[in-house]
Coordinates of C-alpha atoms in Angstrom, one line a residue:
X29 CA 134.7 -126.8 -166.7
X30 CA 133.7 -130.5 -167.3
X31 CA 132.7 -131.8 -164.0
X32 CA 130.2 -128.6 -163.9
X33 CA 128.6 -129.7 -167.2
X34 CA 128.9 -133.6 -165.9
X35 CA 126.6 -132.7 -162.5
X36 CA 124.0 -131.1 -164.6
X37 CA 123.5 -133.6 -167.1
X38 CA 123.8 -136.4 -164.0
X39 CA 120.5 -134.1 -162.7
X40 CA 119.2 -133.9 -166.1
X41 CA 119.7 -137.4 -166.4
X42 CA 117.8 -138.8 -162.9
X43 CA 114.6 -136.7 -164.2
X44 CA 114.5 -138.4 -167.8
X45 CA 114.4 -141.2 -165.6
X46 CA 111.9 -140.3 -162.9
X47 CA 110.1 -138.6 -165.7
X48 CA 109.8 -141.7 -168.2
X49 CA 107.4 -143.2 -165.5
X50 CA 105.9 -140.5 -163.9
X51 CA 102.8 -141.0 -165.8
X52 CA 100.5 -143.7 -164.0
X53 CA 99.1 -146.4 -166.6
X54 CA 95.7 -145.7 -165.5
X55 CA 95.4 -142.5 -167.1
X56 CA 93.8 -141.9 -170.9
X57 CA 96.1 -142.0 -173.2
X58 CA 95.6 -137.6 -173.5
X59 CA 96.5 -136.9 -170.0
X60 CA 99.3 -139.7 -169.9
X61 CA 100.5 -137.3 -172.1
X62 CA 100.2 -133.8 -170.4
X63 CA 101.6 -135.5 -167.5
X64 CA 104.5 -136.5 -169.1
X65 CA 105.5 -133.5 -171.0
X66 CA 104.7 -131.5 -167.5
X67 CA 108.1 -133.8 -166.0
X68 CA 110.1 -133.4 -168.6
X69 CA 111.7 -131.3 -166.5
X70 CA 114.8 -132.4 -168.4
X71 CA 114.2 -130.4 -171.2
X72 CA 116.0 -127.2 -170.9
X73 CA 119.0 -125.9 -171.5
X74 CA 120.6 -126.3 -168.1
X75 CA 120.8 -129.6 -168.6
X76 CA 124.2 -129.6 -171.0
X77 CA 125.0 -126.1 -169.2
X78 CA 129.3 -126.3 -169.3
X79 CA 129.5 -128.3 -172.0
X80 CA 133.0 -128.1 -174.5
X81 CA 133.7 -131.7 -176.5
X82 CA 137.7 -130.0 -176.0
X83 CA 137.1 -132.0 -172.1
X84 CA 136.2 -135.3 -173.7
X85 CA 139.3 -135.9 -175.4
X86 CA 139.6 -139.4 -174.5
X87 CA 136.5 -140.6 -176.1
X88 CA 138.3 -140.0 -179.7
X89 CA 137.5 -137.1 -182.4
X90 CA 134.2 -139.0 -183.7
X91 CA 133.4 -139.7 -180.5
X92 CA 133.6 -136.1 -179.2
X93 CA 131.4 -135.3 -182.9
X94 CA 129.1 -137.3 -181.9
X95 CA 128.5 -136.1 -178.8
X96 CA 128.7 -132.5 -180.2
X97 CA 126.2 -133.1 -182.2
X98 CA 124.4 -134.6 -179.3
X99 CA 124.6 -131.4 -177.0
X100 CA 123.7 -129.1 -180.7
X101 CA 120.3 -131.5 -181.2
X102 CA 119.3 -131.3 -177.6
X103 CA 120.0 -127.8 -177.4
X104 CA 118.2 -126.6 -180.3
X105 CA 114.9 -127.7 -178.9
X106 CA 115.8 -127.2 -175.4
X107 CA 115.5 -123.6 -176.0
X108 CA 112.7 -123.4 -177.9
X109 CA 110.7 -124.7 -174.9
X110 CA 109.2 -122.0 -173.5
X111 CA 110.0 -122.3 -169.1
X112 CA 106.8 -122.2 -168.0
X113 CA 104.4 -124.2 -170.5
X114 CA 105.4 -128.0 -171.7
X115 CA 106.9 -129.6 -174.7
X116 CA 105.3 -130.6 -177.6
X117 CA 104.6 -134.4 -178.2
X118 CA 106.9 -133.1 -181.3
X119 CA 109.7 -131.5 -179.0
X120 CA 109.6 -134.5 -176.6
X121 CA 110.2 -137.1 -179.0
X122 CA 113.1 -134.8 -181.0
X123 CA 114.4 -134.1 -177.5
X124 CA 114.0 -137.5 -176.0
X125 CA 116.3 -139.3 -179.1
X126 CA 118.6 -136.2 -178.9
X127 CA 119.1 -137.0 -175.1
X128 CA 119.7 -140.7 -175.4
X129 CA 122.7 -140.1 -177.2
X130 CA 123.9 -138.5 -174.7
X131 CA 122.5 -141.1 -172.6
X132 CA 125.1 -143.6 -174.6
X133 CA 128.3 -141.4 -175.0
X134 CA 128.6 -140.0 -171.5
X135 CA 126.8 -142.7 -169.4
X136 CA 130.8 -143.7 -168.5
X137 CA 131.2 -140.1 -166.4
X138 CA 127.9 -141.2 -164.6
X139 CA 128.3 -144.2 -162.2
X140 CA 125.7 -144.5 -159.6
X141 CA 127.0 -146.1 -155.9
X142 CA 125.1 -148.5 -155.0
X143 CA 123.9 -146.9 -152.4
X144 CA 122.7 -145.0 -154.6
X145 CA 120.7 -147.1 -156.6
X146 CA 119.2 -148.5 -153.1
X147 CA 118.1 -144.9 -152.4
X148 CA 116.0 -144.5 -155.5
X149 CA 114.6 -147.7 -155.2
X150 CA 112.6 -146.7 -151.9
X151 CA 112.0 -143.4 -153.6
X152 CA 110.7 -145.0 -156.6
X153 CA 108.3 -147.3 -154.5
X154 CA 106.8 -144.4 -152.9
X155 CA 103.5 -143.4 -154.4
X156 CA 104.2 -140.3 -154.7
X157 CA 101.2 -136.8 -154.7
X158 CA 99.9 -135.8 -158.1
X159 CA 101.2 -132.1 -157.6
X160 CA 105.0 -134.2 -157.8
X161 CA 105.4 -133.7 -161.9
X162 CA 109.3 -135.3 -161.6
X163 CA 112.2 -135.5 -158.3
X164 CA 115.8 -136.0 -157.6
X165 CA 117.9 -136.9 -154.5
X166 CA 121.4 -136.1 -153.4
X167 CA 123.2 -138.0 -150.4
X168 CA 124.7 -135.9 -148.3
X169 CA 125.3 -135.3 -144.9
X170 CA 123.0 -133.5 -142.0
X171 CA 124.4 -130.3 -140.4
X172 CA 126.1 -133.2 -137.8
X173 CA 127.5 -134.9 -139.5
X174 CA 124.6 -137.7 -140.2
X175 CA 124.1 -139.8 -143.0
X176 CA 121.1 -137.9 -144.8
X177 CA 119.5 -137.6 -148.4
X178 CA 118.2 -134.5 -150.1
X179 CA 114.9 -135.4 -151.8
X180 CA 114.3 -132.5 -154.5
X181 CA 110.3 -132.7 -155.3
X182 CA 109.2 -130.6 -158.3
X183 CA 106.0 -129.1 -158.1
X184 CA 102.6 -128.6 -160.1
X185 CA 102.5 -124.3 -159.2
X186 CA 99.0 -125.3 -160.0
X187 CA 97.9 -127.6 -157.7
X188 CA 100.4 -127.4 -155.1
X189 CA 101.0 -123.5 -154.0
X190 CA 103.8 -121.9 -153.0
X191 CA 102.2 -121.1 -149.2
X192 CA 101.8 -124.7 -148.8
X193 CA 104.8 -126.2 -149.5
X194 CA 105.8 -125.9 -146.1
X195 CA 102.9 -128.4 -144.8
X196 CA 102.4 -130.8 -148.3
X197 CA 107.0 -131.4 -147.2
X198 CA 106.0 -132.6 -143.6
X199 CA 103.2 -134.6 -144.7
X200 CA 105.4 -136.5 -147.4
X201 CA 108.6 -137.2 -145.5
X202 CA 107.4 -139.7 -142.9
X203 CA 106.1 -141.6 -145.8
X204 CA 109.8 -141.6 -147.5
X205 CA 111.5 -141.9 -144.2
X206 CA 109.2 -145.2 -144.3
X207 CA 110.3 -146.0 -148.0
X208 CA 114.4 -145.9 -146.5
X209 CA 113.5 -147.9 -143.8
X210 CA 112.4 -151.2 -145.6
X211 CA 115.5 -151.2 -147.4
X212 CA 117.9 -150.6 -144.5
X213 CA 118.7 -147.4 -145.8
X214 CA 119.9 -145.0 -142.3
X215 CA 119.4 -141.8 -144.7
X216 CA 117.8 -139.9 -143.2
X217 CA 115.3 -137.4 -145.4
X218 CA 114.6 -134.0 -146.1
X219 CA 112.8 -132.8 -148.5
X220 CA 112.9 -130.3 -150.8
X221 CA 110.1 -128.9 -153.5
X222 CA 110.8 -126.3 -155.6
X223 CA 108.3 -125.4 -158.8
X224 CA 109.0 -126.6 -162.3
X225 CA 110.2 -123.1 -163.1
X226 CA 112.5 -122.4 -161.1
X227 CA 114.1 -126.2 -161.6
X228 CA 114.3 -124.8 -165.3
X229 CA 115.0 -120.9 -165.2
X230 CA 117.5 -121.5 -161.9

């Protein structure tokens, strides 16, 4: 279904943007490159799951072909990257080119509501600890219908053992709440932690 594909690609778009910013400038180039590669959770076949070129007839035949070619280029690379290993610099570079083509064509289908942008700006201001290799968020409601934001943190399995996830989520939630409050957001944050491998293989 078209909407399933767009939902998958929207998550990939968010991870692509956040991953590009994941490596702090203070790191040496080699360490920064490794961190950026680890943060590339968008580089998985899952990012374009559900794609069907026939769902995009409204953009015209030439643009449809461009979209199909970009998806094919992206998949050719993504299928060669093991879920439990970072991409090589060459794979990452080539995948970025293909993904940028997809973004250019699909941007009109991926509007970000004004409140969503404010939440994203707030989360960008949080100093996430090193075990967070990437993150995403979803606006929603809590079980009582109150405004909430579900913050998905993707952990480096080597530095954040699964048994520590509960404690880690509790320790970072106040920082996220403070960042949201600073922007005037009334949304209550709920933190979910998953491993990078889980995202790629789910």
